Short mmCIF file of C-alpha atoms and ligand atoms in Angstrom, two decimals:
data_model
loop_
_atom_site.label_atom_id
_atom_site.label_comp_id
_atom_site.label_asym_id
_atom_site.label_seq_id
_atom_site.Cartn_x
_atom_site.Cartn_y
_atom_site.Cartn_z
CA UNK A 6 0.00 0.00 0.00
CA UNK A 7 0.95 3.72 -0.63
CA UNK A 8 -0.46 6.78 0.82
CA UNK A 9 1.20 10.43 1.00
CA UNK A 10 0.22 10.66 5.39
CA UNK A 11 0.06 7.04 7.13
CA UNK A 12 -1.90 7.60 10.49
CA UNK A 13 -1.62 5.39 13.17
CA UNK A 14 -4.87 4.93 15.38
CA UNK A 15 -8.28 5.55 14.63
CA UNK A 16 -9.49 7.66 17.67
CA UNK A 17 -10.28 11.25 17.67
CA UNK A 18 -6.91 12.22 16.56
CA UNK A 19 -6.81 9.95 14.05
CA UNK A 20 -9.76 9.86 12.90
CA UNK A 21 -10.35 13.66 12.57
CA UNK A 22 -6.84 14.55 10.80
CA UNK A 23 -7.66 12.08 7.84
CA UNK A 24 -11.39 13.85 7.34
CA UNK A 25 -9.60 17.46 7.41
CA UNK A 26 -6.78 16.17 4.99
CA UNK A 27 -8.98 14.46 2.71
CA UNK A 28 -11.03 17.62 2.80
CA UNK A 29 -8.10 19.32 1.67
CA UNK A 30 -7.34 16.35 -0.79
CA UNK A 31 -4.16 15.44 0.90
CA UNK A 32 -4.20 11.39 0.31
CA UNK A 33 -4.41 9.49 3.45
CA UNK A 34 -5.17 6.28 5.34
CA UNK A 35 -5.94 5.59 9.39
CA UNK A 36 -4.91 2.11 10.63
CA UNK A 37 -7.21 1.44 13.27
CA UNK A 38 -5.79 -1.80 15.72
CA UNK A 39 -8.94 -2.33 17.52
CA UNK A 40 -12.65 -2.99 16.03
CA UNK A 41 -15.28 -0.07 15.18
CA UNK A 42 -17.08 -1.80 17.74
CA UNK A 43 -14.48 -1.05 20.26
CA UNK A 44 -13.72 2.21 19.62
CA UNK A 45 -16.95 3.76 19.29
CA UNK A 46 -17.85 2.46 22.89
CA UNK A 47 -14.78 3.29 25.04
CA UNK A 48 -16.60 5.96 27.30
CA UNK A 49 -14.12 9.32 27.42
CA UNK A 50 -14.25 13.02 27.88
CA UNK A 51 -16.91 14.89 27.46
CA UNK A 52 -16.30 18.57 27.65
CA UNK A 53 -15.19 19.99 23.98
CA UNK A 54 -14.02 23.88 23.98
CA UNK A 55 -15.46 26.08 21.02
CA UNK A 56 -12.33 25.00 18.68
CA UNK A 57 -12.99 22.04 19.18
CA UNK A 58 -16.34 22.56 17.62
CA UNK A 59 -15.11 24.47 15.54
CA UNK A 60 -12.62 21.74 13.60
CA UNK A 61 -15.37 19.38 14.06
CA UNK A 62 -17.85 21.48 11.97
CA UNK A 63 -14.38 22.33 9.37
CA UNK A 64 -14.56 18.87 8.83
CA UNK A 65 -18.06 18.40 8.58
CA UNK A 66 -18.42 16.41 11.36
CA UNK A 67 -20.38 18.51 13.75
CA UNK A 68 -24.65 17.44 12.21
CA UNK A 69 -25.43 15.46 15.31
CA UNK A 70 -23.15 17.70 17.44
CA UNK A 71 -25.00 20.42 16.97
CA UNK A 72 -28.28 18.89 17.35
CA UNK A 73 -27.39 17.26 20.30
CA UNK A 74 -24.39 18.96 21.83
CA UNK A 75 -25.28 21.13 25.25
CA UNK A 76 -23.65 24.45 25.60
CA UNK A 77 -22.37 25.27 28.83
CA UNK A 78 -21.84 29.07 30.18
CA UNK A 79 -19.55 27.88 32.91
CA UNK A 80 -19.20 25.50 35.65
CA UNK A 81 -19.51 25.32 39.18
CA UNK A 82 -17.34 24.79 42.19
CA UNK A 83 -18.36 23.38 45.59
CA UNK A 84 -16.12 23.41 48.58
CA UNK A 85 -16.71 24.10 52.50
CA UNK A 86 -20.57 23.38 51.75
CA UNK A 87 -20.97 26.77 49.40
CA UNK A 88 -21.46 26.58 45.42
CA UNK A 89 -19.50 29.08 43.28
CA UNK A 90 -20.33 29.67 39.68
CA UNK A 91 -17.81 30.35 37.18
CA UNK A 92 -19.38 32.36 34.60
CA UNK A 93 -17.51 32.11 31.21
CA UNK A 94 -18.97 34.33 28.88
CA UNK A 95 -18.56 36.90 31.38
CA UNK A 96 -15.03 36.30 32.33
CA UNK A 97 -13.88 35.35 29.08
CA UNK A 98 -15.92 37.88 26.12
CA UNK A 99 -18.08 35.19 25.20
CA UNK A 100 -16.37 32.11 25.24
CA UNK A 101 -18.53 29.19 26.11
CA UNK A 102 -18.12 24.81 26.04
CA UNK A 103 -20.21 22.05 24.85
CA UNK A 104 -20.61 18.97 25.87
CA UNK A 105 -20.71 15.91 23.71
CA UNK A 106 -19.45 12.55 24.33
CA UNK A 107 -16.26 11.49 22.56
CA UNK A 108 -18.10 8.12 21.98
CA UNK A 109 -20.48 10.05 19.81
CA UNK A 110 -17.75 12.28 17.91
CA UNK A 111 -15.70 8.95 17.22
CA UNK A 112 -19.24 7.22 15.83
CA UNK A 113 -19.68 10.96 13.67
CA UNK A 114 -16.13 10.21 12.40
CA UNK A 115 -16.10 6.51 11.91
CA UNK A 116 -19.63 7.05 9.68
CA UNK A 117 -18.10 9.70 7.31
CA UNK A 118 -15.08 7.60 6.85
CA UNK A 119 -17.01 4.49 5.90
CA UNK A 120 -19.39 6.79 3.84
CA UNK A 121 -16.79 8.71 2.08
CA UNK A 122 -13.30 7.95 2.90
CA UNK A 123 -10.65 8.19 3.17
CA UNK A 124 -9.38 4.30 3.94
CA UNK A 125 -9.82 3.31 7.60
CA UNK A 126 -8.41 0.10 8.34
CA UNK A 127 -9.94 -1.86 11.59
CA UNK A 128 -8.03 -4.65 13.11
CA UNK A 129 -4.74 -3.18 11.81
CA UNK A 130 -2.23 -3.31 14.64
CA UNK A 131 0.79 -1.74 13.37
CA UNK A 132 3.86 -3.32 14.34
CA UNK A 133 6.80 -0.14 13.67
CA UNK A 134 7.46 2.79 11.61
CA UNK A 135 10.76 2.16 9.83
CA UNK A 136 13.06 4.55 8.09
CA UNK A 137 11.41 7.68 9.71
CA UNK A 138 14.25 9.73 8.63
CA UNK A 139 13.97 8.82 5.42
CA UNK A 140 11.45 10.28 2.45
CA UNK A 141 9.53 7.29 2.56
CA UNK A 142 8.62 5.88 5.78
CA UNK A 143 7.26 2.14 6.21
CA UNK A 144 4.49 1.27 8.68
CA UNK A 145 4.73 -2.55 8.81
CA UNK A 146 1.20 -3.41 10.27
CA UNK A 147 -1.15 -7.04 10.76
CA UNK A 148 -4.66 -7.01 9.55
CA UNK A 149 -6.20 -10.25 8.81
CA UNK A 150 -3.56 -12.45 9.69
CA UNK A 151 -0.75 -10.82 7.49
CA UNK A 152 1.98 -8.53 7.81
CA UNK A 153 1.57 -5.80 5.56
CA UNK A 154 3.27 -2.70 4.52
CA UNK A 155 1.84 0.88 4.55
CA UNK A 156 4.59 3.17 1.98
CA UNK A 157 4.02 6.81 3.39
CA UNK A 158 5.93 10.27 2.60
CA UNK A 159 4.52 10.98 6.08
CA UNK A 160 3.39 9.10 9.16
CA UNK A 161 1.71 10.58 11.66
CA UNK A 162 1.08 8.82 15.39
CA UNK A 163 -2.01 9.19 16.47
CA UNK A 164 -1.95 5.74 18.11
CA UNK A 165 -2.67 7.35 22.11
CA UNK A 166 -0.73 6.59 25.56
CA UNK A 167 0.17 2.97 24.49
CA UNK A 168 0.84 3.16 20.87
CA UNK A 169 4.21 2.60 18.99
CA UNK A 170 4.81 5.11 17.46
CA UNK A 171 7.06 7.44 19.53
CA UNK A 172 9.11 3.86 19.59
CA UNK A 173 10.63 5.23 16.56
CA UNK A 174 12.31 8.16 18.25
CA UNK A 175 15.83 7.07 18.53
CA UNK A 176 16.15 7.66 22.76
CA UNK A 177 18.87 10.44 22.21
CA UNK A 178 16.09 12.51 20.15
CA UNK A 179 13.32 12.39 22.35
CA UNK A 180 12.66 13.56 25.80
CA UNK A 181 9.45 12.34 28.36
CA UNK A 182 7.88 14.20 31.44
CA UNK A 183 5.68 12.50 33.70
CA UNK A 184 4.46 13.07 36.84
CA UNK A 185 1.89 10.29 38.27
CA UNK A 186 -0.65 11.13 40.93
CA UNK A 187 -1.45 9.51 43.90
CA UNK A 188 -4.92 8.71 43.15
CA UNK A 189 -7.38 7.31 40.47
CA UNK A 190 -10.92 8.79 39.19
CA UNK A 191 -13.55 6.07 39.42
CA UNK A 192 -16.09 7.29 36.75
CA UNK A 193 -19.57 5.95 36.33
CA UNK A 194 -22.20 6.13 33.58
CA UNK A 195 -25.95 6.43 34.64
CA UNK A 196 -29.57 6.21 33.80
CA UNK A 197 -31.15 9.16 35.71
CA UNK A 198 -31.46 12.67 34.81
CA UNK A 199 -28.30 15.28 35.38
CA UNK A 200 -28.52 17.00 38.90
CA UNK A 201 -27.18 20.02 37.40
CA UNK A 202 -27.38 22.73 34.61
CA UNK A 203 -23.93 22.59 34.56
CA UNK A 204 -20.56 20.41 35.71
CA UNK A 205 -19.61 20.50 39.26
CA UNK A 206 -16.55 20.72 40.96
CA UNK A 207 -16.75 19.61 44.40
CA UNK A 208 -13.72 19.42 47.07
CA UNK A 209 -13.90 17.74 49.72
CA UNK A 210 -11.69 16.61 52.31
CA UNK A 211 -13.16 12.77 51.82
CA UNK A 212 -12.12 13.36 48.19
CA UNK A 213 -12.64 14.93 44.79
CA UNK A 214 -15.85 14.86 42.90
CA UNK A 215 -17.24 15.49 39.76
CA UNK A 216 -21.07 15.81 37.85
CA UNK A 217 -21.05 15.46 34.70
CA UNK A 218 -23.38 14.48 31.96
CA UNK A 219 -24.35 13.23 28.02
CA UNK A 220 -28.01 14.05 27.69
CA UNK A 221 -30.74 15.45 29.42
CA UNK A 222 -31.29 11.87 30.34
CA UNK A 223 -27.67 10.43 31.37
CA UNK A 224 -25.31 11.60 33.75
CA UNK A 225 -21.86 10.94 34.07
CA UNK A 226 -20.20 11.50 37.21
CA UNK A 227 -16.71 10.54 38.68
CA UNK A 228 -14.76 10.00 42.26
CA UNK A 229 -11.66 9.90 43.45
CA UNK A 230 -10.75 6.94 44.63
CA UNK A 231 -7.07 5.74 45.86
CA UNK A 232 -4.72 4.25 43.03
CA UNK A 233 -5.09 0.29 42.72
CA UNK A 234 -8.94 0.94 43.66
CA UNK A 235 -10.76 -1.52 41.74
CA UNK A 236 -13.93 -0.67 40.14
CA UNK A 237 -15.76 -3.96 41.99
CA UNK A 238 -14.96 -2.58 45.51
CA UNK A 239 -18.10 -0.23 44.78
CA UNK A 240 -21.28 -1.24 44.66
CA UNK A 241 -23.58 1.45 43.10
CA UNK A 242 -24.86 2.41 46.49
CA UNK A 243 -21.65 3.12 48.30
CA UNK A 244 -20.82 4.99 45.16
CA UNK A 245 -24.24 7.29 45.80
CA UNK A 246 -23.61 7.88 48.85
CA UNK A 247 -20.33 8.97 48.85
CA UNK A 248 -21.11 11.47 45.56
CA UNK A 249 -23.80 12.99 47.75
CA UNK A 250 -21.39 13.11 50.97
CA UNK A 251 -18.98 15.18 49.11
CA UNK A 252 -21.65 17.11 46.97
CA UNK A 253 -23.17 18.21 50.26
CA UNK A 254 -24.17 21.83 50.61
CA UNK A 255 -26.09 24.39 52.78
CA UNK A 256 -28.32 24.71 50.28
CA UNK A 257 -31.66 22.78 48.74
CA UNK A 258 -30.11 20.58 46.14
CA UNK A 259 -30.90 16.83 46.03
CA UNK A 260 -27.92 14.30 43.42
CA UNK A 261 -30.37 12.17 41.19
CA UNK A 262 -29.69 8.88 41.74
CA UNK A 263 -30.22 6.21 39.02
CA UNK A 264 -28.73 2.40 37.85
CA UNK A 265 -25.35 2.59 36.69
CA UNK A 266 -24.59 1.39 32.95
CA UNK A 267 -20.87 1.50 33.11
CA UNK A 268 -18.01 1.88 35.72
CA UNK A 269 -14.33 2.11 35.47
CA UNK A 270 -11.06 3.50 37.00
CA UNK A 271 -8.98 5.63 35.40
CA UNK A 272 -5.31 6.56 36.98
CA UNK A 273 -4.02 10.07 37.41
CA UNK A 274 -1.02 10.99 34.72
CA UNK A 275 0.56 13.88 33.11
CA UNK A 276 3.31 12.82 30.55
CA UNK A 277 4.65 15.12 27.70
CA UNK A 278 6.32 13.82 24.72
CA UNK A 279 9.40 16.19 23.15
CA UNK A 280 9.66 16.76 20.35
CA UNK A 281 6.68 15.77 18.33
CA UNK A 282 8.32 15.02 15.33
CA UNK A 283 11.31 12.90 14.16
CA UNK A 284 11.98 13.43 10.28
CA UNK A 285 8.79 12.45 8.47
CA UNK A 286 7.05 10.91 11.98
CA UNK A 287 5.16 13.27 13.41
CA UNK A 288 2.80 12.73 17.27
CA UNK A 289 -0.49 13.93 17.82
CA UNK A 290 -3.32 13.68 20.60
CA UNK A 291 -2.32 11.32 23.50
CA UNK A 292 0.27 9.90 21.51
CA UNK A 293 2.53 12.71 22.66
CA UNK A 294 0.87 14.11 25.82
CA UNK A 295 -1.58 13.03 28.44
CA UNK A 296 -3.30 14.96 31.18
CA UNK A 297 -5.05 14.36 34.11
CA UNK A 298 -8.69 14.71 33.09
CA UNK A 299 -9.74 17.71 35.87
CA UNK A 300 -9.36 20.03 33.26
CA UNK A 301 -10.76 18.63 30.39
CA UNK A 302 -7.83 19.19 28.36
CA UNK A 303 -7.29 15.30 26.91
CA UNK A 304 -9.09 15.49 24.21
CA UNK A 305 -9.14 19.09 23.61
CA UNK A 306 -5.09 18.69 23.11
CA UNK A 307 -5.58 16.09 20.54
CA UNK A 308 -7.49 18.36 18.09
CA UNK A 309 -5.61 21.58 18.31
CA UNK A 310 -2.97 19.24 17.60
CA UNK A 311 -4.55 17.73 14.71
CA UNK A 312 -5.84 21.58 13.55
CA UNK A 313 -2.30 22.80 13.52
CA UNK A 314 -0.84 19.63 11.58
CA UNK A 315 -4.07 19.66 9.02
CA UNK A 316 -2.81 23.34 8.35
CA UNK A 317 0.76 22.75 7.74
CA UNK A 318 -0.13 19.41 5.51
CA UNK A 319 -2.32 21.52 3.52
CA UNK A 320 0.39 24.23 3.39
CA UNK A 321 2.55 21.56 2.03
CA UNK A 322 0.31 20.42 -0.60
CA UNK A 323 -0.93 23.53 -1.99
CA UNK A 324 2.22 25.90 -1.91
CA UNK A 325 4.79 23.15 -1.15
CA UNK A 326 5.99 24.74 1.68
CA UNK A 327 7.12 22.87 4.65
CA UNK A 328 7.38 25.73 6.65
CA UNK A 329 4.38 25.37 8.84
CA UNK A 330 5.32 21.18 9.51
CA UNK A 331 9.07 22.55 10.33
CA UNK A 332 7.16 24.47 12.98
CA UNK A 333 4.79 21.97 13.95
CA UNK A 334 6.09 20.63 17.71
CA UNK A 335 7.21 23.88 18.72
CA UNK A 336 4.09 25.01 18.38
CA UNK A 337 1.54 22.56 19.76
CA UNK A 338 4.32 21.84 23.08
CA UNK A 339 3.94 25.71 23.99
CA UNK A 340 -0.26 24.80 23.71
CA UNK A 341 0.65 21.33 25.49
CA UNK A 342 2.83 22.38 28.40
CA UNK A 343 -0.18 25.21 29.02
CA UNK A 344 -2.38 22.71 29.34
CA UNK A 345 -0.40 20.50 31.38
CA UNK A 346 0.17 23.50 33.87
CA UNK A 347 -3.58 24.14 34.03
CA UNK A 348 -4.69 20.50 34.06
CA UNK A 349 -1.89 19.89 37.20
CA UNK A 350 -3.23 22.91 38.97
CA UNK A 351 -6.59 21.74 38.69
CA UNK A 352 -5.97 18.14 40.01
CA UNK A 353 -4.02 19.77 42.65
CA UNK A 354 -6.29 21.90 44.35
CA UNK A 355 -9.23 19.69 44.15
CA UNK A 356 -8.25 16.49 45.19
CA UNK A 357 -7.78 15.12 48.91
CA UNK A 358 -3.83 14.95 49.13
CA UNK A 359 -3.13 11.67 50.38
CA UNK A 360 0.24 12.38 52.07
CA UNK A 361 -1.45 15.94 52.44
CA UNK A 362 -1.38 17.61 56.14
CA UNK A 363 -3.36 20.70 57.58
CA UNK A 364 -1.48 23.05 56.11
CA UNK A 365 -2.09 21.33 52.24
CA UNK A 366 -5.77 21.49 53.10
CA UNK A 367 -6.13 24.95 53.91
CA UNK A 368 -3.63 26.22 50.76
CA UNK A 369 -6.38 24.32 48.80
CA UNK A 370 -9.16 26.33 50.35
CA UNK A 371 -7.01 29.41 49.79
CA UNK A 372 -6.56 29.05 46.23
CA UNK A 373 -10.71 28.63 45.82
CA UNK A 374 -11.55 31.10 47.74
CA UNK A 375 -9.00 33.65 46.12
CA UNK A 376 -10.40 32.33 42.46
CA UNK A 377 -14.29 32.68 44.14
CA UNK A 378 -13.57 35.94 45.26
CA UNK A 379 -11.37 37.80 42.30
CA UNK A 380 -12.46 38.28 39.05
CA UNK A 381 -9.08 38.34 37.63
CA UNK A 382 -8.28 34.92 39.23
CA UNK A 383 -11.44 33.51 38.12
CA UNK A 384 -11.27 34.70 34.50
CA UNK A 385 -7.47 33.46 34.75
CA UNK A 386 -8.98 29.76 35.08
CA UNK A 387 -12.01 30.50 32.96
CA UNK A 388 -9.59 31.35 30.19
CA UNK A 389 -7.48 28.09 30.47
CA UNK A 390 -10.86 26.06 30.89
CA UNK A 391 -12.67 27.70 27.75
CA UNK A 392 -8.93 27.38 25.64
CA UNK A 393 -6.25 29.17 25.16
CA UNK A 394 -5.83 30.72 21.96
CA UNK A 395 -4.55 27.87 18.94
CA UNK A 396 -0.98 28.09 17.96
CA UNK A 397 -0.72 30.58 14.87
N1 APR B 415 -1.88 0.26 15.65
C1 APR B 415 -3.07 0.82 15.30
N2 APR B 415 -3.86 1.50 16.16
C2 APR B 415 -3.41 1.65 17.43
C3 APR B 415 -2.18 1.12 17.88
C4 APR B 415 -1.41 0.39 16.92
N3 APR B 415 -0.23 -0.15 17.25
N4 APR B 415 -2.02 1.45 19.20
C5 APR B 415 -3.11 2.15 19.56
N5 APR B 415 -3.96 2.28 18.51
C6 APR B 415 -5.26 2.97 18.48
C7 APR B 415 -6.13 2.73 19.71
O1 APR B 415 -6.90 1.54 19.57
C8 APR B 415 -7.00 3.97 19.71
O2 APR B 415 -8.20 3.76 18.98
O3 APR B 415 -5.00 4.36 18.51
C9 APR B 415 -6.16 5.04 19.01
C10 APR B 415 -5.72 6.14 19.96
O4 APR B 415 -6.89 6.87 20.34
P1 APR B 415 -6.97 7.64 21.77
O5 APR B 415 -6.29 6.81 22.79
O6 APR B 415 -8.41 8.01 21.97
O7 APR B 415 -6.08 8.94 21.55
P2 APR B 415 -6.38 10.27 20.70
O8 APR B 415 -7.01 9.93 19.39
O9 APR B 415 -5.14 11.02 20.76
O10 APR B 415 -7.51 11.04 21.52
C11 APR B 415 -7.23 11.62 22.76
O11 APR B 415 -8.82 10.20 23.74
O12 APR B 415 -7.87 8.78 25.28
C12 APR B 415 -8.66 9.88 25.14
O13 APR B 415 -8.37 11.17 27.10
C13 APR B 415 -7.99 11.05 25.77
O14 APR B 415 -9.81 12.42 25.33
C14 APR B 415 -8.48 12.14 24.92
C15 APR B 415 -8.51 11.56 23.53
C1 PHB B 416 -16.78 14.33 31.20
O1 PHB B 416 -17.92 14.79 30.93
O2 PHB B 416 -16.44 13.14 30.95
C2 PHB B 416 -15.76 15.25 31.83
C3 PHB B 416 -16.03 16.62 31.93
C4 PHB B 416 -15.11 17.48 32.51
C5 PHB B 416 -13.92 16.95 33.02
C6 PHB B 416 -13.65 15.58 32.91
C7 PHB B 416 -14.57 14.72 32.32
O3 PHB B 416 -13.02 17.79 33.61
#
């Protein structure tokens, strides 16, 4: 097989890069290792920022999102038994964020693909990217029992946390930052009717929490829960109860309760990928940078990522140019390490410090009281919650 960009991984990085390039009618095809089956039901974020929606209507993805998607003018935050709203548009000029399930982009994408192209290969695992350096980069990849072959002038990794391709960075060109937290989100999936306008923030000294939703008739809501927690230690009612002992107010508010349709636990990681690119292998989405999911930055990330590279690949095919894919990694990793700052800060102030003492807890009330009580510190985290500008 020959394309002019290989991509590795079929989730919304993947996926959404091959519908802006063949848009732009750069050739392409997405190897995909798991089934469409899979992918379209791994439950995800949630929380898309308006350039998100933005590249999602570029690429004409957006029908269902904007039928279905619910726009959010901010979010609040509950601590010490008091609710605080953060009011975007306000804060921010305008700004606002949707909320739409990644399952439901991913099924958007997947459907154009199959209706229109460009190829999408499920069940391809690929193996490795050879030659990156070279002008003609190899993806050697199984699907249907054989090894196969995928000739490229560019690969791109889109192929997440556990993928292969950053394993073609020769070790002395590549750098990686992580920083693992001492405690897991165990996030549930339920039948029963939001509590809330809007997503809550709640901290509380038994733990963060978080409300969440997909429709007006599913929530989604999450926990924290110690690392190694397994999703089986909680039955749906100890999982109730302890959302509605850390969602506790002075105030007359009630949590919904409802039968939960899907439970996991997710473990707390930042990790940043430098650079992005190694000759003519170049990372986007998780495949270069994860982030702890209290600032809804995951997926977010992955398609400013994919915006920027679409851009500089069209750049290159229209005016031959290579200026804009020279830039590439130095642009998204300013975006990135933003993100990363936010997303840390975030997971920092609202989550019970295990090896925490008095003096953590009350710099934690500090900081949300300061952001509760100043505008400028409030629109400072509306700003980073709405998006930061995209790299130009
Ligand atoms: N060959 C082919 N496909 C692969 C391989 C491989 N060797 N390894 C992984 N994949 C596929 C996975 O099956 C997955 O479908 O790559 C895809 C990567 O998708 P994501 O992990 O969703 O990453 P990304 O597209 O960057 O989207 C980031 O997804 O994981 C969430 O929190 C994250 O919301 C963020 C978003
Ligand atoms: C979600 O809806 O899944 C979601 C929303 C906001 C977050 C994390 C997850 O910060």
């Amino acid at each position: 097989m020959r394309t002019t960009v290989g991509i590795i991984g079929g989730g919304p990085a993947g996926l959404l890069l091959a519908r802006l390039l063949h848009r732009a009618g750069v050739d392409c095809v997405v190897l995909e290792s798991r089934t469409r089956e899979h992918v379209e039901r791994r439950q995800r974020a949630g929380m898309l920022e308006q350039g998100t929606v933005d590249a999602l209507r570029a690429a004409g993805a957006a029908r269902r999102l904007d039928l279905e998607g619910l726009v959010h003018h901010g979010i609040e935050l509950r601590f010490d038994r008091e609710r605080h709203h953060i009011d975007f548009p306000v804060l921010t000029g305008g700004r606002t964020v949707t909320i739409y399930a990644q399952t439901e982009i991913v099924k958007d994408l997947v459907a154009l693909h199959l209706a229109s192209g460009p190829p999408l290969l499920f069940g391809a695992r690929a193996l490795a990217v050879d030659q990156p350096e070279s002008d003609a980069p190899v993806v050697r990849f199984l699907h249907e029992g054989r090894e196969r072959r995928l000739v490229c002038d560019w690969v791109v990794g889109c192929d997440g946390s556990h993928g292969v391709a950053r394993a073609a960075f020769p070790a002395a060109a590549a750098r990686t930052y992580t920083h693992d937290f001492p405690y897991s989100w165990l996030g549930i999936l339920a039948e029963v009717p939001p509590s809330c306008e809007e997503l809550i923030y709640a901290r509380h000294e038994r733990g963060f929490a978080l409300h969440s939703m997909r429709s007006p008739r599913i929530s989604r809501l999450y926990l924290q829960v110690p690392n190694g927690t397994a999703a089986d230690d909680w039955p749906d009612e100890r999982i109730w109860d302890e959302l509605a002992a850390r969602f506790a107010i002075d105030a007359d508010w009630t949590l919904n309760r409802g039968p939960v349709i899907a439970k996991s636990v997710t473990p707390m990681r930042s990790q940043v990928h430098e650079p992005m690119r190694h000759g003519r292998l170049l990372l986007a989405g998780d495949a270069a940078h994860i982030v702890p999911p209290t600032g809804a930055k995951g997926l977010n990330l992955a398609v400013s990522d994919v915006r920027v590279l679409a851009r500089a690949f069209d750049a290159l095919h229209t005016t031959g140019s290579a200026r804009l894919l020279d830039g590439y990694s130095d642009q998204c990793l300013e975006r990135v390490w933003q993100a990363t700052r936010f997303s840390y800060d975030m997971t920092r102030m609202l989550h019970a410090q295990p090896d925490g003492d008095a003096f953590d807890h009350r710099m934690q009330l500090t900081r949300l009281r300061r952001i509760t009580a100043s505008r400028h510190a409030a629109a400072e985290l509306a700003a980073n919650y709405t998006g930061l500008p995209l790299p130009t």
